[in-house]
Coordinates of C-alpha atoms in Angstrom, one line a residue:
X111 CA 28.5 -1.6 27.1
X112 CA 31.5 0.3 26.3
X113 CA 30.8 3.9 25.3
X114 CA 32.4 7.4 24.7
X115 CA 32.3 10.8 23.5
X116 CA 31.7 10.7 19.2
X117 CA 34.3 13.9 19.8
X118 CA 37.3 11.8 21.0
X119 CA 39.3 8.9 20.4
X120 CA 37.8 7.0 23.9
X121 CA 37.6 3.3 23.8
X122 CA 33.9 2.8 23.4
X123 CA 31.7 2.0 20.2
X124 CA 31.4 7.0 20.1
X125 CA 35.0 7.1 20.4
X126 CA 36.3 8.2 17.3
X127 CA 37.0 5.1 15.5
X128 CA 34.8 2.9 16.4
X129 CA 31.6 5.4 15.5
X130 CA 33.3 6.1 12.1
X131 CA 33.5 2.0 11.6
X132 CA 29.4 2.2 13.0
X133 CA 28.8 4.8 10.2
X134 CA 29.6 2.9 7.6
X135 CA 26.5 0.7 8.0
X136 CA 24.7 4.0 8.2
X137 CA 25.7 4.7 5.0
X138 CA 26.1 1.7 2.9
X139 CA 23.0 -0.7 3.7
X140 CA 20.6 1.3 2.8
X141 CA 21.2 0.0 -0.7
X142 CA 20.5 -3.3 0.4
X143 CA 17.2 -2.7 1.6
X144 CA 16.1 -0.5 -1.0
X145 CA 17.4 -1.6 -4.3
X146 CA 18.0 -5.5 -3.2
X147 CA 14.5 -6.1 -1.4
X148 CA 12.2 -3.7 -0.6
X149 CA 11.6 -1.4 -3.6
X150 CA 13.7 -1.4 -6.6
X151 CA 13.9 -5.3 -7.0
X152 CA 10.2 -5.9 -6.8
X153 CA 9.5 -2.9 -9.4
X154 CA 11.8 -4.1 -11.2
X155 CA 10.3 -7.8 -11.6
X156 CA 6.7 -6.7 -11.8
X157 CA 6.9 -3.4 -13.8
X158 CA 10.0 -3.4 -16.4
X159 CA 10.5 -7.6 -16.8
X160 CA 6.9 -8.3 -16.3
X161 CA 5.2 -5.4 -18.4
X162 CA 7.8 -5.5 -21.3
X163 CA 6.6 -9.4 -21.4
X164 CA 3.2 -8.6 -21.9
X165 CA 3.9 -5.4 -24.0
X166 CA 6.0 -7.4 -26.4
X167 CA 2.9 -9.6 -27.4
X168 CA 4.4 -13.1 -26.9
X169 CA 2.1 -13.8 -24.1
X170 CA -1.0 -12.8 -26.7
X171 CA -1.8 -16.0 -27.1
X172 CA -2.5 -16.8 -23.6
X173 CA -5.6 -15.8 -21.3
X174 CA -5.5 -12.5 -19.4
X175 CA -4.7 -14.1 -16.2
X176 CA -2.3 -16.9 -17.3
X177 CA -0.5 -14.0 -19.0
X178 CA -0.1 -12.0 -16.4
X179 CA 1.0 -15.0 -13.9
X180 CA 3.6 -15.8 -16.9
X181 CA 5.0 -12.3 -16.7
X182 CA 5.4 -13.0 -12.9
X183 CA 6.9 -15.6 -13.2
X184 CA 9.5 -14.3 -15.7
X185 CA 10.2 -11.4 -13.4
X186 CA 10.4 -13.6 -10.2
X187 CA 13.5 -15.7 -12.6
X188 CA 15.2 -12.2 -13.1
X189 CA 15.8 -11.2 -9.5
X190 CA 17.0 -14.7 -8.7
X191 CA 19.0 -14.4 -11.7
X192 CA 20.9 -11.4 -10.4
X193 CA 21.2 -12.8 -7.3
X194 CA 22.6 -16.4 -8.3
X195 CA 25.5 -14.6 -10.7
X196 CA 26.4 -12.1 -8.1
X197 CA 26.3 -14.8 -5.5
X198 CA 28.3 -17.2 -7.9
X199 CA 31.3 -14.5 -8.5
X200 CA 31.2 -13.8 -4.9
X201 CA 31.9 -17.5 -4.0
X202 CA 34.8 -17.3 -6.6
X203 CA 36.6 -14.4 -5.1
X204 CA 35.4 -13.0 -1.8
X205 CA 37.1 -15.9 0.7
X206 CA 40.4 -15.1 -1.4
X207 CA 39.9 -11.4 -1.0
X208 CA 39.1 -12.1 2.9
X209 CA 42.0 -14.2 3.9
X210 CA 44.5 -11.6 2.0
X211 CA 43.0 -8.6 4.1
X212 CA 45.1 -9.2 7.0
X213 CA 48.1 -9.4 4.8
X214 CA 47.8 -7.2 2.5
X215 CA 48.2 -3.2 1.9
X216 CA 45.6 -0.3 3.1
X217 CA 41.7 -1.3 3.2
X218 CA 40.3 2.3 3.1
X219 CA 41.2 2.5 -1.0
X220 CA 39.5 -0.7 -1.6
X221 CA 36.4 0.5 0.1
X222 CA 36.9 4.1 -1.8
X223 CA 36.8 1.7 -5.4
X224 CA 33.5 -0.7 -3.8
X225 CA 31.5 2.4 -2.3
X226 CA 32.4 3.9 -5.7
X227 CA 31.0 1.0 -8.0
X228 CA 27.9 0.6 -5.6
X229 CA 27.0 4.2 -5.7
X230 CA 27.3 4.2 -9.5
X231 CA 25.8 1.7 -10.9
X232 CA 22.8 2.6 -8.0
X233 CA 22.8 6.0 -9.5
X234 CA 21.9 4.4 -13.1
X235 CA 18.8 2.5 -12.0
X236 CA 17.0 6.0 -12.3
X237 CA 17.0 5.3 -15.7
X238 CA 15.1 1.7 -15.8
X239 CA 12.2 2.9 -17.7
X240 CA 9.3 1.4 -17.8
X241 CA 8.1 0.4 -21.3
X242 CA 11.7 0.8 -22.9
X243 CA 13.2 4.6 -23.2
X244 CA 16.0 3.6 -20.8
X245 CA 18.9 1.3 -20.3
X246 CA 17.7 -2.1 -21.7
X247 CA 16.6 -4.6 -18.7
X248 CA 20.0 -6.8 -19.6
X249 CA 22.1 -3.8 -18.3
X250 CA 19.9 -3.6 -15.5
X251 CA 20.8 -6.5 -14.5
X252 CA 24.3 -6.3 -14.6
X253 CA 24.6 -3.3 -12.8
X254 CA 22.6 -4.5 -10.1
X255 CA 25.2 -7.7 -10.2
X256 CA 28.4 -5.8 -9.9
X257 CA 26.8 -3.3 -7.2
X258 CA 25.5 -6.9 -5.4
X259 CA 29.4 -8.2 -5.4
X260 CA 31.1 -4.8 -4.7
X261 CA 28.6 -4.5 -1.3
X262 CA 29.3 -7.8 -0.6
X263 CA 33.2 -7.2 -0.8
X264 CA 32.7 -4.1 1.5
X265 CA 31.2 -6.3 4.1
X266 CA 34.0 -8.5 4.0
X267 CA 36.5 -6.0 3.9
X268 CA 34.8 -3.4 6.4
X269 CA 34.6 -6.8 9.0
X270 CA 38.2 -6.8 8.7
X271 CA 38.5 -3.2 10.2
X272 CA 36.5 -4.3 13.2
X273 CA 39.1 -5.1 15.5
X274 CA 41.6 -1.9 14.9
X275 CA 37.9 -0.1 15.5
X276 CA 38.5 -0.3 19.4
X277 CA 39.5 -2.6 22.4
X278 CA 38.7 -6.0 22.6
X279 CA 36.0 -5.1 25.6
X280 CA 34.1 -2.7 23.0
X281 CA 34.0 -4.6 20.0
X282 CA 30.5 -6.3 20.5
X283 CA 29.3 -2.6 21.3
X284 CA 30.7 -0.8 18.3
X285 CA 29.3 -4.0 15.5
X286 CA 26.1 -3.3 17.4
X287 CA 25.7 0.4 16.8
X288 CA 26.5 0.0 13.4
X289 CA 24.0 -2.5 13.0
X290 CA 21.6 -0.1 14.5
X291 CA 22.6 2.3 12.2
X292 CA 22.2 0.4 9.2
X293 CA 18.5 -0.1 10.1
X294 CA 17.9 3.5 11.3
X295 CA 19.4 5.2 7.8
X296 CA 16.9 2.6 5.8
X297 CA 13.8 3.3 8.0
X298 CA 14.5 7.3 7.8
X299 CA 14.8 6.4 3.8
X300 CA 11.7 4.8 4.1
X301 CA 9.9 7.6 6.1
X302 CA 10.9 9.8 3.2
X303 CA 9.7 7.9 0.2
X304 CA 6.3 7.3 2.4
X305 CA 5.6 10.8 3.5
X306 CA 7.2 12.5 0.6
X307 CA 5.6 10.6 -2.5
X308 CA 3.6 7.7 -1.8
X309 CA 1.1 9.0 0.9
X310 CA 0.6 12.5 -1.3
X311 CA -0.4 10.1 -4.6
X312 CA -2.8 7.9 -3.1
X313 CA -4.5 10.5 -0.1
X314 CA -3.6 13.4 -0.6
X315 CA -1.4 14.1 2.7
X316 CA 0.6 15.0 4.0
X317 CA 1.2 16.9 1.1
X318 CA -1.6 17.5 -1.8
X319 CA 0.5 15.9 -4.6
X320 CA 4.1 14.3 -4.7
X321 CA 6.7 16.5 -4.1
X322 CA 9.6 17.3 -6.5
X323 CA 7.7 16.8 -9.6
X324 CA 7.6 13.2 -9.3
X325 CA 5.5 11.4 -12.0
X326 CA 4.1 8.1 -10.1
X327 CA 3.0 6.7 -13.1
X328 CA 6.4 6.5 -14.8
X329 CA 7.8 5.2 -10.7
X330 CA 10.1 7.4 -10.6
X331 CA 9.8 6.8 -6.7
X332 CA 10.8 3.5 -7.5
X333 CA 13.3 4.7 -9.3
X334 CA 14.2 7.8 -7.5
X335 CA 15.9 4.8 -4.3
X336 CA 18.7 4.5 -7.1
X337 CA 20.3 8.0 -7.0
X338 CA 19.1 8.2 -3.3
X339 CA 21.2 5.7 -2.2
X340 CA 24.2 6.7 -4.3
X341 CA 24.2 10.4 -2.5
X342 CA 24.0 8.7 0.5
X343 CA 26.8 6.6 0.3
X344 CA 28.4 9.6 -1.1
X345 CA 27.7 11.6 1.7
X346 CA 27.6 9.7 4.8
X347 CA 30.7 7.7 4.3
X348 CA 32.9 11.0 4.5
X349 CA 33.1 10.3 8.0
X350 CA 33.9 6.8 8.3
X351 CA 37.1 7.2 5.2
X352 CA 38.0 10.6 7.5
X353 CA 38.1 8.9 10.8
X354 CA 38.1 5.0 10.9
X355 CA 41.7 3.5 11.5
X356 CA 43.1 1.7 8.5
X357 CA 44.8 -1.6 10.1
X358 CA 46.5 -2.3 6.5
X359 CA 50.3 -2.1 5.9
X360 CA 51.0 0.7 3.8
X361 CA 53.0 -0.9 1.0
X362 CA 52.0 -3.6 0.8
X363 CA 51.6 -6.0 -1.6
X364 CA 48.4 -7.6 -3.0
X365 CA 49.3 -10.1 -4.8
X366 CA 51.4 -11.7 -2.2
X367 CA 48.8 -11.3 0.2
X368 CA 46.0 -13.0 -2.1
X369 CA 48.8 -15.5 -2.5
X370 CA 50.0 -15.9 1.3
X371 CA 45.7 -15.7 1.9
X372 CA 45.4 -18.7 -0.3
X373 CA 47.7 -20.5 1.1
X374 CA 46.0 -19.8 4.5
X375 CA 42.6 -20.7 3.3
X376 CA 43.9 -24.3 2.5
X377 CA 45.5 -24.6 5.8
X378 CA 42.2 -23.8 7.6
X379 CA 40.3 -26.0 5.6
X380 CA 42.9 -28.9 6.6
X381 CA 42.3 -28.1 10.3
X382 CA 38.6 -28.0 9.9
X383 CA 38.9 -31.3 8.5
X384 CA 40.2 -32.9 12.1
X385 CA 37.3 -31.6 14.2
X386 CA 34.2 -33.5 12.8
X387 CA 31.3 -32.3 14.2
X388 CA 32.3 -29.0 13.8
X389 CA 32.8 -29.5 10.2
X390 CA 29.2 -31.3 9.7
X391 CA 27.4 -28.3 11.7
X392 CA 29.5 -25.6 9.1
X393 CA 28.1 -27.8 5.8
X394 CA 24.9 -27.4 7.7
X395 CA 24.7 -24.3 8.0
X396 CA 26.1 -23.6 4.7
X397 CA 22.8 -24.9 2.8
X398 CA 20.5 -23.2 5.5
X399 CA 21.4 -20.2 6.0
X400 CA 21.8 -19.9 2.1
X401 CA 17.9 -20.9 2.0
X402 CA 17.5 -18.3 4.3
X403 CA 19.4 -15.3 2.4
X404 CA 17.1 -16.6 -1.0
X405 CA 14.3 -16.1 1.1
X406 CA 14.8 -12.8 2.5
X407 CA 16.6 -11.4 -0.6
X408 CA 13.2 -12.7 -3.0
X409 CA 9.9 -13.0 -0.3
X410 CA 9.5 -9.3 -1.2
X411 CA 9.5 -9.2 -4.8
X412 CA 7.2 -12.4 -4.5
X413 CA 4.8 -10.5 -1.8
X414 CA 4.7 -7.8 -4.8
X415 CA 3.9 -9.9 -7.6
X416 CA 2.2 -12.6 -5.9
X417 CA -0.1 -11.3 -3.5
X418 CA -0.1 -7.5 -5.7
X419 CA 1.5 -5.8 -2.3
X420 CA 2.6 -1.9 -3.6
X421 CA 5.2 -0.3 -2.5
X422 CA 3.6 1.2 0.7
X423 CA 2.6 -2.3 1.5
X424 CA 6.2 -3.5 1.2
X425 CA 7.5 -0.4 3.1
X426 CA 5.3 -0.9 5.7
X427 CA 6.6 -5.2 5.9
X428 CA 9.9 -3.9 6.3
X429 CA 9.7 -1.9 9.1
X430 CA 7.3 -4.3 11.1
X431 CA 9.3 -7.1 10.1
X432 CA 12.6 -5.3 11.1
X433 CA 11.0 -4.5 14.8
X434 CA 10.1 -8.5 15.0
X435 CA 13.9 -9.2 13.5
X436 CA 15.3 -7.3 17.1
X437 CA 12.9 -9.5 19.0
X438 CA 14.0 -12.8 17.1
X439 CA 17.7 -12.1 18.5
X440 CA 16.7 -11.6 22.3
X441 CA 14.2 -14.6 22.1
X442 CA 17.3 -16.6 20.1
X443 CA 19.2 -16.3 23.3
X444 CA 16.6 -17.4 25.8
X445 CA 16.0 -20.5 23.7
X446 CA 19.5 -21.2 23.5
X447 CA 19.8 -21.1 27.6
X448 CA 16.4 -23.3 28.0
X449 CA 16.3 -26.1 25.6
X450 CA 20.1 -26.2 24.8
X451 CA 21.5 -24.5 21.0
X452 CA 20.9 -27.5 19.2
X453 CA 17.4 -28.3 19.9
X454 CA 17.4 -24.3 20.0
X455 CA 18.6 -24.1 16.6
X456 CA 16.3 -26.7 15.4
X457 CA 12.9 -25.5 16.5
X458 CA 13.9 -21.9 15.0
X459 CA 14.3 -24.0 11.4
X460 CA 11.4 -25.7 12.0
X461 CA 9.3 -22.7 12.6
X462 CA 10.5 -20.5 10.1
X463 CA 9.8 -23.9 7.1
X464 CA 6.6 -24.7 9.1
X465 CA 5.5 -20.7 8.6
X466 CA 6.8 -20.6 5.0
X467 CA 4.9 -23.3 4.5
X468 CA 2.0 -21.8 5.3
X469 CA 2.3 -18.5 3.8
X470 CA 3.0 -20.8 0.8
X471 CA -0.9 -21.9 1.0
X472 CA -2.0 -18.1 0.8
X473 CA -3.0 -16.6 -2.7
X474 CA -5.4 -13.9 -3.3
X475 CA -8.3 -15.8 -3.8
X476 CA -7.9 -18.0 -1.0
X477 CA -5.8 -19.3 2.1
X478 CA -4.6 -22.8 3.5
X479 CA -4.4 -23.9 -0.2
X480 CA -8.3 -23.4 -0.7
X481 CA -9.6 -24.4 2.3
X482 CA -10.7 -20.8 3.3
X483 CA -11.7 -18.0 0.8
X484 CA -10.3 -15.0 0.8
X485 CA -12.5 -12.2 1.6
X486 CA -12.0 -8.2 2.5
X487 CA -12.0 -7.4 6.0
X488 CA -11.9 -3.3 5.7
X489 CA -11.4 -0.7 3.9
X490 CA -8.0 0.5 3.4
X491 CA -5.2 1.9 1.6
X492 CA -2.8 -1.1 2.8
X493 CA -3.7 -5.0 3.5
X494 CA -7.9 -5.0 3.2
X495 CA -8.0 -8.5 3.0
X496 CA -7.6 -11.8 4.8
X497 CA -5.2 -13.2 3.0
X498 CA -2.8 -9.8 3.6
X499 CA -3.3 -9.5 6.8
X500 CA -2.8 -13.2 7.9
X501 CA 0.5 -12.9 5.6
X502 CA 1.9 -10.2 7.3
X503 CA 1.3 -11.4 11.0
X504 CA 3.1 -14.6 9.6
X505 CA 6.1 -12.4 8.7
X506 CA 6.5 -11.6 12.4
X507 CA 7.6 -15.5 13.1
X508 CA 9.8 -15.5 10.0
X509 CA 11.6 -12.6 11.3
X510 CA 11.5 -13.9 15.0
X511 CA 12.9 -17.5 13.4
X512 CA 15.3 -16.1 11.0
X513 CA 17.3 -13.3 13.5
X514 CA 16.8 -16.1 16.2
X515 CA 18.6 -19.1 14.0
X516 CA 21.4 -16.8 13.0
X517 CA 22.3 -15.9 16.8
X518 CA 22.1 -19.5 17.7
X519 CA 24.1 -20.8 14.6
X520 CA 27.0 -18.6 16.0
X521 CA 26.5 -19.8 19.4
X522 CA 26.7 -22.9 18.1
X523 CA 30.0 -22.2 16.3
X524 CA 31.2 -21.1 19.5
X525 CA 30.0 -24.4 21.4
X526 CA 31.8 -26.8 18.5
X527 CA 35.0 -24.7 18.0
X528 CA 38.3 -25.7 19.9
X529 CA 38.6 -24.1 23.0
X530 CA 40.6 -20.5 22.4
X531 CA 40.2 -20.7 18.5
X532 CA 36.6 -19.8 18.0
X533 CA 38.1 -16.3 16.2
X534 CA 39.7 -18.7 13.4
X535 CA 36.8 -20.7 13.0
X536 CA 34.4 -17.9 12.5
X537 CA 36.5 -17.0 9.3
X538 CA 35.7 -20.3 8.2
X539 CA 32.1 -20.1 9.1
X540 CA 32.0 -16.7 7.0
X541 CA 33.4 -18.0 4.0
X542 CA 31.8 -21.0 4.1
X543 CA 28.3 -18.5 4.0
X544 CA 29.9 -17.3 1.0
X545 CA 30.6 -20.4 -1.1
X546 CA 26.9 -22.1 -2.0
X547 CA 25.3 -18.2 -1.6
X548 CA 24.1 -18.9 -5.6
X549 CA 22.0 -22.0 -4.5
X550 CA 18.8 -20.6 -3.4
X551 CA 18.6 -18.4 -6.1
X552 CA 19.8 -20.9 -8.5
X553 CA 17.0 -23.1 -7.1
X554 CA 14.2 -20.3 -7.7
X555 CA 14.9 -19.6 -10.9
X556 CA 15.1 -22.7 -12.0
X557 CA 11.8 -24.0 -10.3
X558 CA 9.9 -20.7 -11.1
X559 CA 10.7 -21.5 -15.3
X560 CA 10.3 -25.2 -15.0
X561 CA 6.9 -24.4 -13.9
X562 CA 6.1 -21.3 -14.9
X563 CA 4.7 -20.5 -11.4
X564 CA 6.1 -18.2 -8.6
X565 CA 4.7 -20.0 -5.8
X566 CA 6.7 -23.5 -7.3
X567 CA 10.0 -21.2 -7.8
X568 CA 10.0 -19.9 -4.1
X569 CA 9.0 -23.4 -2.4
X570 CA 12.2 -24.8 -3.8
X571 CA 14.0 -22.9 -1.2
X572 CA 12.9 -25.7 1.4
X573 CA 15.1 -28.3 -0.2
X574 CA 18.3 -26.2 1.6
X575 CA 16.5 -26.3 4.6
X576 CA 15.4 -30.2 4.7
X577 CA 18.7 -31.1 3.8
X578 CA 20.7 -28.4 6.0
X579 CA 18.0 -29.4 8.6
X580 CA 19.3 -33.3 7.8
X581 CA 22.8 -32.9 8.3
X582 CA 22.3 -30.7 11.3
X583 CA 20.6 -33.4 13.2
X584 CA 23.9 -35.5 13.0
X585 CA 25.9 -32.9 14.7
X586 CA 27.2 -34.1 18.5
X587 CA 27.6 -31.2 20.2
X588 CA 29.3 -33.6 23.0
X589 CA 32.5 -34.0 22.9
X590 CA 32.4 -30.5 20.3
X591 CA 36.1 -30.4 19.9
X592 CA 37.8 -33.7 20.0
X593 CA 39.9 -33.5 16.8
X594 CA 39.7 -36.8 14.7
X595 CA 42.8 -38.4 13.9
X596 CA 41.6 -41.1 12.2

């Protein structure tokens, strides 16, 4: 691996450049994995959508417990609400904006204006109150919408800066690091909620009460990720607008560019079109890996509503999931070697639906759909029962499956594409994520109201993966790149 000295301009992911393109995942995904999954969402669903339900006295005609799975349910919709409309817009406009990067005028403003809008609207979730008092739960939602499209138009356009970010040789090394870094900044975020706030409420230590004045019962550390993340987008991405080299044209026109950009997306579609196999593996992996982003983006607000996991629970997932997620990527590669990256890809989808599946039969009064009661194995402040702890070691082989599926899906790109044109083709395989990024989403809150059940809302995801699963076994990865002419 290429690297240098953070203090000069050397070729490797510390030079200069390429660590200020690195810091940018430092500083923007925390927002992701706080707001998006981990903490905000799930509060969100379970303590403003679900308790305003209950508090409103519309579910009073219902028994304690259907009420209470009602509310659930309702807050379950929301989330996938956000997520479908976010994704839906995205789908709309980010391949446009994408293809007119390369043509158009500076990137650094348009990632001042997205940065801006994130950190913003993440600054104004402080005030979802529980119980009313704050911004009504409709705003909510729509800030968490446009801060969902702005980060996802930062991703696109911050990809775009990777090449000027350093030499060819360096490149894999400086996307790395900033991956790295993205995780790093959300588990030190995490750290800080835990030992700050969380561990003072419920033990006592290391502090004897929550520091800052924090009122747990109103969850304001739930609340408290919002303006969190905002400062540290505000802070930490000093460095990358300060250092990172801006590959744009000064000048520039936009509209030309999304026009020209257009103009290119059509052409690449038409080319697509001649190699076949190629084209069946990226419909494939369109449905998929947009099963997969529902399930990663909701599992946690279902773990917290479902299975009543608190946010120490949740904290705790994410970080042993996220040490199983690096292991899912080396493993991804061996199977690839061994059995060959289709039959690779294949078992990785089958493992992650057959786990699912199974984490699908596990309730709180039971596991296996009732074949096993669910009983308390110690005490604890975090997962004291069977059916917590046999959830959370099957969240080790979703992680290994998931990161493993996405490192063979782009090694399968790589296989299919034309030899010397794999860099074209994994535009198309990036857009094409973002087209159908509103199905899973769409899918689980449709199924979660049609039967007013949580568990029915996030099975639905597994119709993506049997039918991306069904179009995936067509793909002839002999003969990858014999264009069709017929």
């Amino acid at each position: 691996m290429a690297f240098a000295n953070p203090k000069n301009d050397g070729s490797g992911a510390l030079g200069r450049t390429g660590f200020a393109w690195a810091v940018f995942e430092w500083a923007r995904n925390p927002y992701y994995l706080m707001v998006v999954i981990y903490i905000f969402a799930p509060y969100f669903a379970r303590h403003v959508i679900g308790a305003d339900l209950i508090a409103s006295g519309d579910l009073d005609h219902l028994d304690a417990d259907t009420a209470q799975s009602t509310a659930n349910a309702q807050g379950q919709a929301s989330i996938a609400a956000v997520i479908k409309w976010a994704g839906i817009i995205a789908a709309l406009t980010a391949p446009i904006l994408g293809a007119a990067l390369d043509r158009g005028g500076r990137l650094k403003p348009l990632l001042g204006v997205f940065f801006a809008l994130i950190a913003t609207c993440s600054a104004l979730l402080w005030f979802a109150l529980p119980g009313g008092g704050g911004l009504p739960a409709w705003v909510i939602m729509t800030l968490l919408v446009i801060a969902y499209v702005s980060y996802t138009y930062s991703e696109v356009t911050h990809n775009a800066m990777l090449p000027s970010a350093g030499p060819p040789e360096s490149l894999s090394s400086i996307s790395g690091l900033g991956l790295g870094l993205g995780n790093l900044a959300g588990a030190i975020i995490f750290g800080f909620i835990t030992m700050l706030f969380i561990l003072p409420a419920m033990i006592g230590w290391p502090f004897a009460e929550p520091q800052f004045g924090l009122n747990m019962d109103r969850y304001e550390h739930a609340r408290l990720v919002g303006p969190l993340c905002a400062a540290w987008i505000t802070l930490f991405s000093a460095y990358f607008f300060w250092n990172a080299r801006d590959p744009g044209t000064p000048g520039a026109s936009w509209i030309a560019a999304m026009r020209e950009g257009t103009g290119g997306l059509i052409q690449t579609f038409k080319e697509a079109k001649r190699y076949r196999e190629l084209l069946k593996f990226l419909i494939a992996h369109m449905l998929y890996a947009d099963g997969m982003a529902a399930l990663l983006a909701l599992i946690a607000v279902y773990y917290s509503l479902f299975l009543g996991w608190d946010v120490l629970e949740l904290i705790i997932y994410a970080i042993y999931a996220s040490i199983f997620a690096f292991a899912g990527g080396l493993i991804g590669g061996w199977l690839d070697n061994t059995f060959g990256v289709k039959r690779a890809l294949l078992m990785e989808i089958f493992l992650m639906v057959l786990t699912f599946g199974i984490q699908l039969s596990i309730t709180q009064e039971s596991l296996l759909f009732g074949a096993i009661e669910n009983s308390k194995v110690w005490d604890s402040i975090v997962f004291e029962t069977l059916s917590d702890l046999i959830m959370l070691a099957l969240v080790s082989l979703v992680a290994i499956s998931v990161t493993a599926s996405i490192s063979s899906s782009r090694t399968m790109l790589v296989t299919l594409a034309p030899p010397g044109r794999s860099g074209e083709f994994f535009g198309l395989y990036a857009i094409a994520g973002t087209i159908t990024v509103w199905m899973g989403p769409l899918l689980v809150e449709t199924f979660t109201l049609w039967f007013n059940d949580q568990r029915a809302g996030i099975a639905s995801i597994n119709l993506l993966f049997a039918v991306g699963v069904a179009v995936l076994l067509g793909v002839k990865v002999d003969g990858k790149a014999k264009a069709s002419h017929q």
